[in-house]
Amino acid sequence: MAGYVLDFACLKARLAIEVDGSHHANGEQASHDCERDRRLDLMGFKTLRFWNPEVDRNLDGVVETIIHHARERMDALR
């Protein structure tokens, strides 16, 4: 999408879902991520970012968050 590879996406809800490791926390990668999120936003996508440990420790919570945002976005797109 826009030359980017996403970890996961829900095209219908226009959600980009990224699961990030610690190398995304600062420096050049963090700047790259901000620019990527900005470009995706211009295309009408909302980016959700989760840290790897969050997914490992709280998968149910991550899934609930994704479902919540997907439903919210779907309602707004109707």
Short mmCIF file of C-alpha atoms in Angstrom, two decimals:
data_model
loop_
_atom_site.label_atom_id
_atom_site.label_comp_id
_atom_site.label_asym_id
_atom_site.label_seq_id
_atom_site.Cartn_x
_atom_site.Cartn_y
_atom_site.Cartn_z
CA MET A 1 0.00 0.00 0.00
CA ALA A 2 1.56 3.27 -1.13
CA GLY A 3 4.79 1.34 -1.51
CA TYR A 4 4.66 0.09 2.09
CA VAL A 5 4.30 -3.42 3.46
CA LEU A 6 1.86 -3.55 6.36
CA ASP A 7 1.85 -6.18 9.08
CA PHE A 8 -1.95 -6.40 8.88
CA ALA A 9 -4.71 -4.38 7.29
CA CYS A 10 -8.46 -4.25 7.23
CA LEU A 11 -9.16 -2.60 3.90
CA LYS A 12 -12.91 -2.38 4.45
CA ALA A 13 -12.43 -0.39 7.68
CA ARG A 14 -9.33 1.37 6.30
CA LEU A 15 -7.17 0.26 9.23
CA ALA A 16 -3.44 -0.40 9.10
CA ILE A 17 -2.20 -2.52 11.99
CA GLU A 18 1.46 -2.60 12.89
CA VAL A 19 3.20 -4.77 15.48
CA ASP A 20 6.50 -3.12 16.32
CA GLY A 21 9.73 -4.22 17.94
CA SER A 22 11.94 -1.97 20.04
CA HIS A 23 13.86 -0.69 16.98
CA HIS A 24 10.74 1.38 16.15
CA ALA A 25 11.02 3.35 19.41
CA ASN A 26 13.40 6.07 18.30
CA GLY A 27 15.77 7.39 15.71
CA GLU A 28 15.47 6.92 12.00
CA GLN A 29 12.91 4.11 12.21
CA ALA A 30 10.57 6.20 14.38
CA SER A 31 10.81 9.07 11.87
CA HIS A 32 10.12 6.66 9.03
CA ASP A 33 7.08 5.30 10.89
CA CYS A 34 5.68 8.82 11.44
CA GLU A 35 6.02 9.63 7.75
CA ARG A 36 4.45 6.31 6.80
CA ASP A 37 1.51 6.91 9.17
CA ARG A 38 1.07 10.41 7.72
CA ARG A 39 0.95 9.08 4.16
CA LEU A 40 -1.48 6.33 5.09
CA ASP A 41 -3.64 8.94 6.85
CA LEU A 42 -3.75 10.97 3.64
CA MET A 43 -5.09 7.84 1.95
CA GLY A 44 -7.84 7.59 4.57
CA PHE A 45 -6.22 4.91 6.76
CA LYS A 46 -5.87 4.95 10.52
CA THR A 47 -2.76 3.22 11.80
CA LEU A 48 -2.88 1.23 15.01
CA ARG A 49 0.51 0.38 16.50
CA PHE A 50 1.16 -2.23 19.13
CA TRP A 51 4.46 -3.21 20.73
CA ASN A 52 5.52 -6.85 20.47
CA PRO A 53 5.37 -7.40 24.27
CA GLU A 54 1.83 -5.98 24.34
CA VAL A 55 0.74 -8.55 21.76
CA ASP A 56 2.55 -11.33 23.65
CA ARG A 57 1.10 -10.42 27.05
CA ASN A 58 -2.34 -9.10 26.14
CA LEU A 59 -3.46 -10.52 22.81
CA ASP A 60 -7.12 -10.40 23.83
CA GLY A 61 -6.84 -6.70 24.65
CA VAL A 62 -5.07 -5.99 21.36
CA VAL A 63 -7.77 -7.83 19.42
CA GLU A 64 -10.51 -5.97 21.33
CA THR A 65 -8.85 -2.66 20.46
CA ILE A 66 -8.65 -3.58 16.79
CA ILE A 67 -12.30 -4.69 16.72
CA HIS A 68 -13.38 -1.49 18.49
CA HIS A 69 -11.57 0.71 15.96
CA ALA A 70 -12.77 -1.37 13.00
CA ARG A 71 -16.40 -1.05 14.11
CA GLU A 72 -15.99 2.65 14.77
CA ARG A 73 -14.46 3.20 11.35
CA MET A 74 -17.08 1.10 9.60
CA ASP A 75 -19.86 3.14 11.26
CA ALA A 76 -18.18 6.38 10.15
CA LEU A 77 -17.77 5.14 6.57
CA ARG A 78 -21.47 4.32 6.20
#
